[in-house]
Coordinates of N, CA and C in Angstrom, one line a residue:
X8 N 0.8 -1.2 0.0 CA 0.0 0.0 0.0 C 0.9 1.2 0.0
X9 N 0.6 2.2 -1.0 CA 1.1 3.4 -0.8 C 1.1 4.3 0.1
X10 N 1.8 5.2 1.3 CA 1.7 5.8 1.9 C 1.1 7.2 1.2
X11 N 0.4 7.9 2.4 CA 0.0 9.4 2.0 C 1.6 10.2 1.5
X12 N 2.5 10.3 1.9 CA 3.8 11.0 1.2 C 4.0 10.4 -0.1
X13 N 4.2 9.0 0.3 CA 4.4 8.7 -1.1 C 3.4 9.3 -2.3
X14 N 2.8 8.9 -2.5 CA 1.7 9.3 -3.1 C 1.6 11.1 -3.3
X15 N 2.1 11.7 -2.5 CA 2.7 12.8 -2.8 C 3.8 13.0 -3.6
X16 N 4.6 12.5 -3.1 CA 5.8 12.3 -4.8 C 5.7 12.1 -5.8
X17 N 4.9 10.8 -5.6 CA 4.5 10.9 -7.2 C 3.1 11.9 -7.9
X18 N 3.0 12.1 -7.6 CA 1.8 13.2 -7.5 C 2.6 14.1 -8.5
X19 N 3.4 14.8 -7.2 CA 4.5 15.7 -7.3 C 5.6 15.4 -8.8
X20 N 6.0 14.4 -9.1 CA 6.8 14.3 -10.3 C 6.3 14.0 -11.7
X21 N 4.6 13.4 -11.4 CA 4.3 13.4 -12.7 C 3.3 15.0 -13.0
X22 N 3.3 15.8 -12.0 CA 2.6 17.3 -12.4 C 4.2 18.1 -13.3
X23 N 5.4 17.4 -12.6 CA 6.6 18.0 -13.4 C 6.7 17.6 -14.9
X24 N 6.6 16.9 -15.0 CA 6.6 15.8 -16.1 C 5.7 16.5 -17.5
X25 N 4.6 16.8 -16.4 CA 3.3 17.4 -17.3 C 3.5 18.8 -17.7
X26 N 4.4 19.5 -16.9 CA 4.4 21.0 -16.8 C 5.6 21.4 -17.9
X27 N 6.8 20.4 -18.0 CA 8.0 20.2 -18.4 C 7.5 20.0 -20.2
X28 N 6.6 19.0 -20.2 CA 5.9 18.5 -21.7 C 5.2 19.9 -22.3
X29 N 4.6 20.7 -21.3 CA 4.2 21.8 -21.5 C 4.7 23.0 -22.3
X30 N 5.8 23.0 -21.4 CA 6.8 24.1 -21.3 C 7.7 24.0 -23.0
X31 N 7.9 22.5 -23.2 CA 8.4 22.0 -24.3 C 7.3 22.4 -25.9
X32 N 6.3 21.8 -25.5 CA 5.3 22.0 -26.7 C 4.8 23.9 -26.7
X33 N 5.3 24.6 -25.8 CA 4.9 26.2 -26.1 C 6.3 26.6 -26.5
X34 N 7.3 26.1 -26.0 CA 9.0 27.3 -26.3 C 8.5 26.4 -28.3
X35 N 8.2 25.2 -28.8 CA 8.4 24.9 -29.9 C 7.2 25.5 -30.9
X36 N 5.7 25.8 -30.7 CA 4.9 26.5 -30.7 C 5.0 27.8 -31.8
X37 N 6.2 28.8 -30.4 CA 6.8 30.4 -30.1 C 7.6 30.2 -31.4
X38 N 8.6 29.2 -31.8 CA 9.8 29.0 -32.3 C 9.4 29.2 -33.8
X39 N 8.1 28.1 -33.9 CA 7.4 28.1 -35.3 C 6.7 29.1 -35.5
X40 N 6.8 30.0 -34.9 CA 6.0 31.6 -35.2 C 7.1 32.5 -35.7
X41 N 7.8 32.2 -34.8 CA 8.9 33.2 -35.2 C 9.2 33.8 -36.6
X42 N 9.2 32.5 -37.3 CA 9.4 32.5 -39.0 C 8.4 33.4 -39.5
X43 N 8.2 33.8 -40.7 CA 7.1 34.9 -41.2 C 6.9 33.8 -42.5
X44 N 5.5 34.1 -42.4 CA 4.9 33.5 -44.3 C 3.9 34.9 -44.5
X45 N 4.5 34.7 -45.7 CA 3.3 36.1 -46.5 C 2.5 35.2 -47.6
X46 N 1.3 35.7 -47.6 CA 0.6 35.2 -49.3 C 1.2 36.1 -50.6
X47 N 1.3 36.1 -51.1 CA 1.7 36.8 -52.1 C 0.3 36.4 -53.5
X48 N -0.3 38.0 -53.4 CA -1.3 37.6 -54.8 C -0.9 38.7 -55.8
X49 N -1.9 38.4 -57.0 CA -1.2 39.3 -58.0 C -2.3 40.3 -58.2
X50 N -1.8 41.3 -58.7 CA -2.7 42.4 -58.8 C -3.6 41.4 -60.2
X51 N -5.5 42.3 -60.3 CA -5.7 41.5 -61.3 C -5.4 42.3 -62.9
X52 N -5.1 40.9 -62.9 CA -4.7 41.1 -65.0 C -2.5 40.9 -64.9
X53 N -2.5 40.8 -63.7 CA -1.3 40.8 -63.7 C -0.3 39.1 -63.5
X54 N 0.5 38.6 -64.0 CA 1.0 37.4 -64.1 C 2.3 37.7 -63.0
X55 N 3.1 38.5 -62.3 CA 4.0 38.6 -61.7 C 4.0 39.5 -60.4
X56 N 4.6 39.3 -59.9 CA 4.6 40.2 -58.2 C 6.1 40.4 -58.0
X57 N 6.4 41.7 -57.0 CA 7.7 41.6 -56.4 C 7.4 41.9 -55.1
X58 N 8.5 41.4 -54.0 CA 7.9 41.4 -52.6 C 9.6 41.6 -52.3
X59 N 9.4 42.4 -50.9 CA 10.9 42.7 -50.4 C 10.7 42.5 -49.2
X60 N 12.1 42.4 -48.5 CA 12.2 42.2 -47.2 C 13.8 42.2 -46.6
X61 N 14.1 42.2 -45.4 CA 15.2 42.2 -44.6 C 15.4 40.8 -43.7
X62 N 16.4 39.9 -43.8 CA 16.8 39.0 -43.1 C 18.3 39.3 -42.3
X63 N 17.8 38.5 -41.5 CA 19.1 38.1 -40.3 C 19.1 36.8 -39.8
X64 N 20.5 36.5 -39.4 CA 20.2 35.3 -38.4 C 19.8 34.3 -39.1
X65 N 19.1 33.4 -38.4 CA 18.7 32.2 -38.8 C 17.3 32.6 -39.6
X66 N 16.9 33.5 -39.4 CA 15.6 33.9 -40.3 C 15.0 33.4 -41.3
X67 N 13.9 32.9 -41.8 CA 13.6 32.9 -43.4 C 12.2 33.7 -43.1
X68 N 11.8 33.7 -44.4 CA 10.4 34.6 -45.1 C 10.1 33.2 -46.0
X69 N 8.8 32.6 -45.6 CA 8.5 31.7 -46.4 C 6.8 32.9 -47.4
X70 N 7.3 32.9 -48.6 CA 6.1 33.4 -49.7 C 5.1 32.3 -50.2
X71 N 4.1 32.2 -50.2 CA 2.9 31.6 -50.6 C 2.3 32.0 -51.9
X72 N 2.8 30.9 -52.8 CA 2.1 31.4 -54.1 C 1.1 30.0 -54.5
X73 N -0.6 30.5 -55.3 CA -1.3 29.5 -55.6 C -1.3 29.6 -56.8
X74 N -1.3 28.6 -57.5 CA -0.5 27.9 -58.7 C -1.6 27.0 -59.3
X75 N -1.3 26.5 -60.7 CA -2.4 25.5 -61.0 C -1.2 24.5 -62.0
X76 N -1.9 23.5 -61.9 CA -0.7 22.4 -62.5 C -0.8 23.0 -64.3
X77 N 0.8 22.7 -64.8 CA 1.1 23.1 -66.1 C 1.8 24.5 -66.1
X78 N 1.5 25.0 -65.1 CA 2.1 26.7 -65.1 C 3.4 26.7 -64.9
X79 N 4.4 27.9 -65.5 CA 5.5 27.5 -65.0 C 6.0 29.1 -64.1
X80 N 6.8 28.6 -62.9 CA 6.9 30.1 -62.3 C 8.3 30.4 -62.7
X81 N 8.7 31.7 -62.4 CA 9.8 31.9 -62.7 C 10.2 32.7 -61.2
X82 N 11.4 32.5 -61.1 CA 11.8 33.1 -59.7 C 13.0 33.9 -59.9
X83 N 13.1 35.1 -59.1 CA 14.9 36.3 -59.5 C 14.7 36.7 -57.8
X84 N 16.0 36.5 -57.4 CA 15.9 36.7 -56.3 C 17.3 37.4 -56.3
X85 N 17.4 38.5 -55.7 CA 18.9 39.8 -55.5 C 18.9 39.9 -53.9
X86 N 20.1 39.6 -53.3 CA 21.4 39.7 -53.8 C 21.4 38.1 -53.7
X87 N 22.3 37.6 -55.2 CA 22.0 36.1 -55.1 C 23.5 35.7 -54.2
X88 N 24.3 36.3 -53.8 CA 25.5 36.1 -53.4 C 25.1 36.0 -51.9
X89 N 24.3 36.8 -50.9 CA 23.8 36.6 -50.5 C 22.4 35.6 -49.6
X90 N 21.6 35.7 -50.5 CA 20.2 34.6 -49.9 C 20.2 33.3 -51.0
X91 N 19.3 32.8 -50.7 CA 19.1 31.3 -51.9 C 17.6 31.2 -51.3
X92 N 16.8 30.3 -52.3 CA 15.7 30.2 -52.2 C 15.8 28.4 -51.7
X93 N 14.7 28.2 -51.4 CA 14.1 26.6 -51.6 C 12.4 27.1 -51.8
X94 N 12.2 25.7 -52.3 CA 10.8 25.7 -53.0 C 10.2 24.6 -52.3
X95 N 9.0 24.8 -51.9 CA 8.3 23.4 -51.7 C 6.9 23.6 -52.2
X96 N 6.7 21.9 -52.6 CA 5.1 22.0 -53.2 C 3.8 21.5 -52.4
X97 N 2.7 21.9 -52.9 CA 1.3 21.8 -52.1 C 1.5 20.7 -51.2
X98 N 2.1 19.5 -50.9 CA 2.2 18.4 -49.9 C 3.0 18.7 -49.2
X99 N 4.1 20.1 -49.3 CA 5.6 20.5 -48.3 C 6.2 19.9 -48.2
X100 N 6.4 19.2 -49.6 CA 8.0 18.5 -50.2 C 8.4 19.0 -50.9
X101 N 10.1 19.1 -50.5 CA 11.1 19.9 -51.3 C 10.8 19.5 -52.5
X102 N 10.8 20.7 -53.7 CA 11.0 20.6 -54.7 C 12.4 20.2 -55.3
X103 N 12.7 19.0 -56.1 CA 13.7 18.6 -56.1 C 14.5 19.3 -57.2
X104 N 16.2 19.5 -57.3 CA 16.7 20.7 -58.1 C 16.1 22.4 -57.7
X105 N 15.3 22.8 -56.5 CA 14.6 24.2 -56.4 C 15.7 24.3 -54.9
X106 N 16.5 24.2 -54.7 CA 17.6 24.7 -54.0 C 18.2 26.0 -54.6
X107 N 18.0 27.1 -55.0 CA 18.5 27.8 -56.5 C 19.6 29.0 -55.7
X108 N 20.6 29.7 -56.3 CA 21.0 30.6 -55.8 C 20.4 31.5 -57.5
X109 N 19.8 32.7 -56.6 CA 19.4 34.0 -57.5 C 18.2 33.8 -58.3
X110 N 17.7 32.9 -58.5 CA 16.7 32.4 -59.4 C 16.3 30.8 -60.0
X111 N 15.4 30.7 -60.4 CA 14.7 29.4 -60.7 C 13.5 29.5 -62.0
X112 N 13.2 28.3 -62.6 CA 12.4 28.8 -64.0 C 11.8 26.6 -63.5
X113 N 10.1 26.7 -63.1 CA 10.2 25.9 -62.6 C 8.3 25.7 -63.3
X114 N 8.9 24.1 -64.1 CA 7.2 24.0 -64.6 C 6.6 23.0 -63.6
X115 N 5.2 23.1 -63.1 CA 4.9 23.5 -62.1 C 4.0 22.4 -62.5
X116 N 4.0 20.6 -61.6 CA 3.6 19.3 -61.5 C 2.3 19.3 -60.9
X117 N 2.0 20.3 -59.7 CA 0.7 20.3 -59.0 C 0.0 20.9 -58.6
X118 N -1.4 21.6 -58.3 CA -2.0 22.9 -58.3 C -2.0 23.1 -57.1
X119 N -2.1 24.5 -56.2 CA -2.1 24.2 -54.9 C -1.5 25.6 -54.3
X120 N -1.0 25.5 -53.3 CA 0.3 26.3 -52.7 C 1.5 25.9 -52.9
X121 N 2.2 26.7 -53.3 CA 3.9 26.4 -53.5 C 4.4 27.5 -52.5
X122 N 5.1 27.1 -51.7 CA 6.1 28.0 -50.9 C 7.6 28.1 -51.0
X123 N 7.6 29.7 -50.9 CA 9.0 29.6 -51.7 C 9.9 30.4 -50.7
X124 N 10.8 29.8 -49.5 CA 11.6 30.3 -48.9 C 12.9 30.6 -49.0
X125 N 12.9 32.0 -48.6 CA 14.0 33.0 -48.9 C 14.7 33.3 -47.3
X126 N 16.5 32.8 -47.7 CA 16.9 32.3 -46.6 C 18.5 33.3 -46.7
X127 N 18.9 33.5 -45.6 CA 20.5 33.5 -45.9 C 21.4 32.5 -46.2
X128 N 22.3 33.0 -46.8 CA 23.8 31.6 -47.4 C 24.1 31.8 -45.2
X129 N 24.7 30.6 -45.1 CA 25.0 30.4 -43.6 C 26.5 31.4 -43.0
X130 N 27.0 31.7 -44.6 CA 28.2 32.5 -43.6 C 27.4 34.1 -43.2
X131 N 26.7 34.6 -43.9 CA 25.9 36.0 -43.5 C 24.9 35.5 -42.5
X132 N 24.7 34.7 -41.5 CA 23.8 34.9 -41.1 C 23.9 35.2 -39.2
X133 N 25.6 35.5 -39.1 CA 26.2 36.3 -38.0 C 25.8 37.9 -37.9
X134 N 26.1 38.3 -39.1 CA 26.0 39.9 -39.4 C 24.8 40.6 -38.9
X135 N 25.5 41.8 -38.2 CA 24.5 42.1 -36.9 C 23.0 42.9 -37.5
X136 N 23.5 43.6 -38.9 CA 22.8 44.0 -39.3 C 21.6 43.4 -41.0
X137 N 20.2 43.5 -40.9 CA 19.8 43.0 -41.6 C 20.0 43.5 -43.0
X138 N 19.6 41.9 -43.9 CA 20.2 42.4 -45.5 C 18.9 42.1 -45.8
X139 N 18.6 43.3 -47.0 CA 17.4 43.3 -47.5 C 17.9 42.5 -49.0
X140 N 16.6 42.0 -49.3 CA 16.1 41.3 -50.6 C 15.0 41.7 -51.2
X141 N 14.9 41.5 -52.7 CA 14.1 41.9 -53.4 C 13.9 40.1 -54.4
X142 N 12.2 39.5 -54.4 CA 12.3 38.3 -55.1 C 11.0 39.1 -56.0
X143 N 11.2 38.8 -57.1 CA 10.5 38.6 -58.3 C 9.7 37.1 -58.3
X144 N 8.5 37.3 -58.2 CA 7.1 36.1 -59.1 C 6.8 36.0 -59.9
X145 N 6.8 35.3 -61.0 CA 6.4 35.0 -62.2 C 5.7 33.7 -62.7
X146 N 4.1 34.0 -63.2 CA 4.1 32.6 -62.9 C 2.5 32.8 -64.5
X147 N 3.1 31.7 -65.2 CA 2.9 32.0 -66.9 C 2.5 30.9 -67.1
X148 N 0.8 30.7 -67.6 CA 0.4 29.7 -68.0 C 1.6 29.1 -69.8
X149 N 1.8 28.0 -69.2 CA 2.7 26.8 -70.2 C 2.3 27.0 -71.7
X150 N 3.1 27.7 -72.9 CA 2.3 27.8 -73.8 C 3.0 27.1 -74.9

């Protein structure tokens, strides 16, 4: 039989346990916010967008573009010495070969959301101060 202390310990170590799992599932929560996603739409009658921004650190900017299968997007991203893109498609699997430095020209397998994160190369991503980017959208029914 359990005594009344005992039974306090354990009491006591699985409220830790629970508070700890807690603590764990909000700092990871915070972490996944931190990142920024924008929609990116196009004006109408318009086939392309440009969107800018400032990175540091570990930072990315994930862009959201909706897309229909057949279309092909085209991507220019400055300073390419600087940032690199990755692509992922409607299921948030890397687009394979869309690792690109500066740009990408990408015909386009599935309709949906494509997200296209814009990241620093790892040696700039000490520098105290933020570097801005400028990414060009382009996205042109297949003719």
């Amino acid at each position: 039989m359990i005594t009344w202390a005992e039974s306090k310990s354990i009491r006591s170590k699985v409220m830790k346990k629970i508070l700890l799992s807690f603590a764990l599932i909000l700092s990871v929560c915070l972490f996944a916010q931190a990142q920024s996603e924008k929609t990116v739409n196009f004006e109408k009658g318009k086939t392309s967008a440009v969107v800018t921004g400032v990175l540091n650190g570990d930072k990315y900017i994930d862009f959201v573009v909706n897309v229909r299968q057949g279309q092909i997007m085209y991507l220019m991203l400055t300073p390419e010495l600087k940032t690199h893109l990755t692509i992922y498609d409607p299921d948030k699997d890397n687009v394979p070969d869309a690792f690109e430095i500066g740009g990408a020209m990408l015909p386009l397998d599935y309709s949906g959301n494509y997200t296209i994160r814009v990241r620093l190369w790892e040696k700039y991503r000490k520098q105290k101060s933020g570097i801005p980017f400028t990414l060009k959208i382009e996205v042109k029914d297949d003719e």
